[in-house]
Amino acid sequence: PCWRVEDFVVAQECTRCSSFQAKTIAECSPTGFIEKINCATSKRDEFKSCRSAVMEAHVFWRFVGTMMCVAAIFAVLVVCRQRVLDRKALEKVRKQIESI
């Protein structure tokens, strides 16, 4: 590809590939997004795979939400476990006091 060896100008911003483009343009495969570029010296129009900022933000917030849910679940488990351990400790102290 010319964009690897020479300067280029982005002719069309990063956009999602249509179903037709996904089948016909190999650059659509890695990310599902392409941008049209114009190489400076060879004057060729080519397509380049790219990453969409909107898609990246969506993936990031999905990850953050998942981690928050996991953290909440483990916080509940810690509280439950602490209550069980406190109950066992109180029972042990009660038995020691009764045996005196």
JSON list of C-alpha atoms in Angstrom, two decimals:
[
{"chain": "A", "resi": 1, "resn": "PRO", "atom": "CA", "xyz": [0.00, 0.00, 0.00]},
{"chain": "A", "resi": 2, "resn": "CYS", "atom": "CA", "xyz": [1.21, 3.48, -0.85]},
{"chain": "A", "resi": 3, "resn": "TRP", "atom": "CA", "xyz": [0.33, 4.92, 2.57]},
{"chain": "A", "resi": 4, "resn": "ARG", "atom": "CA", "xyz": [3.09, 2.87, 4.21]},
{"chain": "A", "resi": 5, "resn": "VAL", "atom": "CA", "xyz": [5.90, 4.42, 2.15]},
{"chain": "A", "resi": 6, "resn": "GLU", "atom": "CA", "xyz": [4.70, 7.93, 1.34]},
{"chain": "A", "resi": 7, "resn": "ASP", "atom": "CA", "xyz": [2.71, 10.81, 2.77]},
{"chain": "A", "resi": 8, "resn": "PHE", "atom": "CA", "xyz": [-1.06, 10.75, 2.38]},
{"chain": "A", "resi": 9, "resn": "VAL", "atom": "CA", "xyz": [-4.15, 12.87, 2.90]},
{"chain": "A", "resi": 10, "resn": "VAL", "atom": "CA", "xyz": [-7.36, 11.49, 4.36]},
{"chain": "A", "resi": 11, "resn": "ALA", "atom": "CA", "xyz": [-10.04, 11.96, 1.70]},
{"chain": "A", "resi": 12, "resn": "GLN", "atom": "CA", "xyz": [-12.90, 10.38, 3.68]},
{"chain": "A", "resi": 13, "resn": "GLU", "atom": "CA", "xyz": [-13.00, 10.02, 7.45]},
{"chain": "A", "resi": 14, "resn": "CYS", "atom": "CA", "xyz": [-13.24, 6.69, 9.24]},
{"chain": "A", "resi": 15, "resn": "THR", "atom": "CA", "xyz": [-16.66, 5.11, 8.54]},
{"chain": "A", "resi": 16, "resn": "ARG", "atom": "CA", "xyz": [-18.28, 1.74, 9.11]},
{"chain": "A", "resi": 17, "resn": "CYS", "atom": "CA", "xyz": [-18.03, -0.66, 6.17]},
{"chain": "A", "resi": 18, "resn": "SER", "atom": "CA", "xyz": [-21.27, -1.52, 4.41]},
{"chain": "A", "resi": 19, "resn": "SER", "atom": "CA", "xyz": [-22.09, -5.19, 3.84]},
{"chain": "A", "resi": 20, "resn": "PHE", "atom": "CA", "xyz": [-20.97, -4.85, 0.22]},
{"chain": "A", "resi": 21, "resn": "GLN", "atom": "CA", "xyz": [-17.69, -3.20, 1.21]},
{"chain": "A", "resi": 22, "resn": "ALA", "atom": "CA", "xyz": [-17.05, -5.87, 3.83]},
{"chain": "A", "resi": 23, "resn": "LYS", "atom": "CA", "xyz": [-17.21, -8.52, 1.12]},
{"chain": "A", "resi": 24, "resn": "THR", "atom": "CA", "xyz": [-15.20, -6.65, -1.53]},
{"chain": "A", "resi": 25, "resn": "ILE", "atom": "CA", "xyz": [-12.59, -4.60, 0.36]},
{"chain": "A", "resi": 26, "resn": "ALA", "atom": "CA", "xyz": [-9.99, -6.57, 2.35]},
{"chain": "A", "resi": 27, "resn": "GLU", "atom": "CA", "xyz": [-9.22, -3.61, 4.63]},
{"chain": "A", "resi": 28, "resn": "CYS", "atom": "CA", "xyz": [-12.69, -3.89, 6.19]},
{"chain": "A", "resi": 29, "resn": "SER", "atom": "CA", "xyz": [-11.87, -7.23, 7.82]},
{"chain": "A", "resi": 30, "resn": "PRO", "atom": "CA", "xyz": [-9.66, -6.21, 10.79]},
{"chain": "A", "resi": 31, "resn": "THR", "atom": "CA", "xyz": [-11.90, -3.53, 12.36]},
{"chain": "A", "resi": 32, "resn": "GLY", "atom": "CA", "xyz": [-15.02, -3.15, 10.22]},
{"chain": "A", "resi": 33, "resn": "PHE", "atom": "CA", "xyz": [-14.11, 0.50, 9.57]},
{"chain": "A", "resi": 34, "resn": "ILE", "atom": "CA", "xyz": [-12.22, 2.08, 6.67]},
{"chain": "A", "resi": 35, "resn": "GLU", "atom": "CA", "xyz": [-11.02, 5.49, 5.59]},
{"chain": "A", "resi": 36, "resn": "LYS", "atom": "CA", "xyz": [-10.28, 6.61, 2.05]},
{"chain": "A", "resi": 37, "resn": "ILE", "atom": "CA", "xyz": [-6.83, 8.11, 1.60]},
{"chain": "A", "resi": 38, "resn": "ASN", "atom": "CA", "xyz": [-5.03, 9.86, -1.24]},
{"chain": "A", "resi": 39, "resn": "CYS", "atom": "CA", "xyz": [-1.28, 9.21, -1.50]},
{"chain": "A", "resi": 40, "resn": "ALA", "atom": "CA", "xyz": [0.68, 12.39, -2.20]},
{"chain": "A", "resi": 41, "resn": "THR", "atom": "CA", "xyz": [3.35, 11.35, -4.70]},
{"chain": "A", "resi": 42, "resn": "SER", "atom": "CA", "xyz": [1.63, 8.51, -6.57]},
{"chain": "A", "resi": 43, "resn": "LYS", "atom": "CA", "xyz": [-1.80, 10.27, -6.57]},
{"chain": "A", "resi": 44, "resn": "ARG", "atom": "CA", "xyz": [-3.56, 6.96, -5.86]},
{"chain": "A", "resi": 45, "resn": "ASP", "atom": "CA", "xyz": [-6.78, 6.57, -3.90]},
{"chain": "A", "resi": 46, "resn": "GLU", "atom": "CA", "xyz": [-6.70, 3.62, -1.50]},
{"chain": "A", "resi": 47, "resn": "PHE", "atom": "CA", "xyz": [-8.57, 2.36, 1.52]},
{"chain": "A", "resi": 48, "resn": "LYS", "atom": "CA", "xyz": [-7.00, 1.93, 4.95]},
{"chain": "A", "resi": 49, "resn": "SER", "atom": "CA", "xyz": [-8.37, 0.10, 7.97]},
{"chain": "A", "resi": 50, "resn": "CYS", "atom": "CA", "xyz": [-9.03, 2.40, 10.93]},
{"chain": "A", "resi": 51, "resn": "ARG", "atom": "CA", "xyz": [-10.58, 2.47, 14.39]},
{"chain": "A", "resi": 52, "resn": "SER", "atom": "CA", "xyz": [-13.72, 4.44, 15.10]},
{"chain": "A", "resi": 53, "resn": "ALA", "atom": "CA", "xyz": [-13.62, 6.74, 18.15]},
{"chain": "A", "resi": 54, "resn": "VAL", "atom": "CA", "xyz": [-17.30, 6.07, 18.79]},
{"chain": "A", "resi": 55, "resn": "MET", "atom": "CA", "xyz": [-16.75, 2.30, 18.72]},
{"chain": "A", "resi": 56, "resn": "GLU", "atom": "CA", "xyz": [-13.75, 2.61, 21.05]},
{"chain": "A", "resi": 57, "resn": "ALA", "atom": "CA", "xyz": [-15.76, 4.71, 23.50]},
{"chain": "A", "resi": 58, "resn": "HIS", "atom": "CA", "xyz": [-18.62, 2.18, 23.44]},
{"chain": "A", "resi": 59, "resn": "VAL", "atom": "CA", "xyz": [-16.23, -0.70, 24.14]},
{"chain": "A", "resi": 60, "resn": "PHE", "atom": "CA", "xyz": [-14.55, 1.27, 26.94]},
{"chain": "A", "resi": 61, "resn": "TRP", "atom": "CA", "xyz": [-17.83, 2.08, 28.72]},
{"chain": "A", "resi": 62, "resn": "ARG", "atom": "CA", "xyz": [-19.02, -1.51, 28.36]},
{"chain": "A", "resi": 63, "resn": "PHE", "atom": "CA", "xyz": [-15.78, -2.61, 30.05]},
{"chain": "A", "resi": 64, "resn": "VAL", "atom": "CA", "xyz": [-16.20, -0.03, 32.84]},
{"chain": "A", "resi": 65, "resn": "GLY", "atom": "CA", "xyz": [-19.79, -1.14, 33.45]},
{"chain": "A", "resi": 66, "resn": "THR", "atom": "CA", "xyz": [-18.78, -4.79, 33.57]},
{"chain": "A", "resi": 67, "resn": "MET", "atom": "CA", "xyz": [-16.00, -4.05, 36.07]},
{"chain": "A", "resi": 68, "resn": "MET", "atom": "CA", "xyz": [-18.38, -2.03, 38.25]},
{"chain": "A", "resi": 69, "resn": "CYS", "atom": "CA", "xyz": [-20.83, -4.96, 38.34]},
{"chain": "A", "resi": 70, "resn": "VAL", "atom": "CA", "xyz": [-18.06, -7.42, 39.21]},
{"chain": "A", "resi": 71, "resn": "ALA", "atom": "CA", "xyz": [-16.81, -5.07, 41.96]},
{"chain": "A", "resi": 72, "resn": "ALA", "atom": "CA", "xyz": [-20.33, -4.76, 43.41]},
{"chain": "A", "resi": 73, "resn": "ILE", "atom": "CA", "xyz": [-20.79, -8.54, 43.44]},
{"chain": "A", "resi": 74, "resn": "PHE", "atom": "CA", "xyz": [-17.50, -9.09, 45.24]},
{"chain": "A", "resi": 75, "resn": "ALA", "atom": "CA", "xyz": [-18.29, -6.29, 47.73]},
{"chain": "A", "resi": 76, "resn": "VAL", "atom": "CA", "xyz": [-21.55, -8.06, 48.63]},
{"chain": "A", "resi": 77, "resn": "LEU", "atom": "CA", "xyz": [-19.66, -11.35, 49.00]},
{"chain": "A", "resi": 78, "resn": "VAL", "atom": "CA", "xyz": [-17.12, -9.72, 51.34]},
{"chain": "A", "resi": 79, "resn": "VAL", "atom": "CA", "xyz": [-19.87, -8.24, 53.52]},
{"chain": "A", "resi": 80, "resn": "CYS", "atom": "CA", "xyz": [-21.66, -11.61, 53.72]},
{"chain": "A", "resi": 81, "resn": "ARG", "atom": "CA", "xyz": [-18.45, -13.44, 54.58]},
{"chain": "A", "resi": 82, "resn": "GLN", "atom": "CA", "xyz": [-17.60, -10.87, 57.26]},
{"chain": "A", "resi": 83, "resn": "ARG", "atom": "CA", "xyz": [-21.03, -11.34, 58.86]},
{"chain": "A", "resi": 84, "resn": "VAL", "atom": "CA", "xyz": [-20.55, -15.12, 58.92]},
{"chain": "A", "resi": 85, "resn": "LEU", "atom": "CA", "xyz": [-17.13, -14.77, 60.55]},
{"chain": "A", "resi": 86, "resn": "ASP", "atom": "CA", "xyz": [-18.45, -12.26, 63.11]},
{"chain": "A", "resi": 87, "resn": "ARG", "atom": "CA", "xyz": [-21.30, -14.63, 63.98]},
{"chain": "A", "resi": 88, "resn": "LYS", "atom": "CA", "xyz": [-18.86, -17.53, 64.46]},
{"chain": "A", "resi": 89, "resn": "ALA", "atom": "CA", "xyz": [-16.61, -15.40, 66.68]},
{"chain": "A", "resi": 90, "resn": "LEU", "atom": "CA", "xyz": [-19.55, -14.30, 68.85]},
{"chain": "A", "resi": 91, "resn": "GLU", "atom": "CA", "xyz": [-20.73, -17.91, 69.15]},
{"chain": "A", "resi": 92, "resn": "LYS", "atom": "CA", "xyz": [-17.26, -18.99, 70.24]},
{"chain": "A", "resi": 93, "resn": "VAL", "atom": "CA", "xyz": [-17.09, -16.24, 72.87]},
{"chain": "A", "resi": 94, "resn": "ARG", "atom": "CA", "xyz": [-20.59, -17.15, 74.11]},
{"chain": "A", "resi": 95, "resn": "LYS", "atom": "CA", "xyz": [-19.59, -20.81, 74.52]},
{"chain": "A", "resi": 96, "resn": "GLN", "atom": "CA", "xyz": [-16.43, -19.82, 76.43]},
{"chain": "A", "resi": 97, "resn": "ILE", "atom": "CA", "xyz": [-18.45, -17.62, 78.78]},
{"chain": "A", "resi": 98, "resn": "GLU", "atom": "CA", "xyz": [-21.04, -20.39, 79.36]},
{"chain": "A", "resi": 99, "resn": "SER", "atom": "CA", "xyz": [-18.34, -22.91, 80.25]},
{"chain": "A", "resi": 100, "resn": "ILE", "atom": "CA", "xyz": [-17.00, -20.75, 83.09]}
]
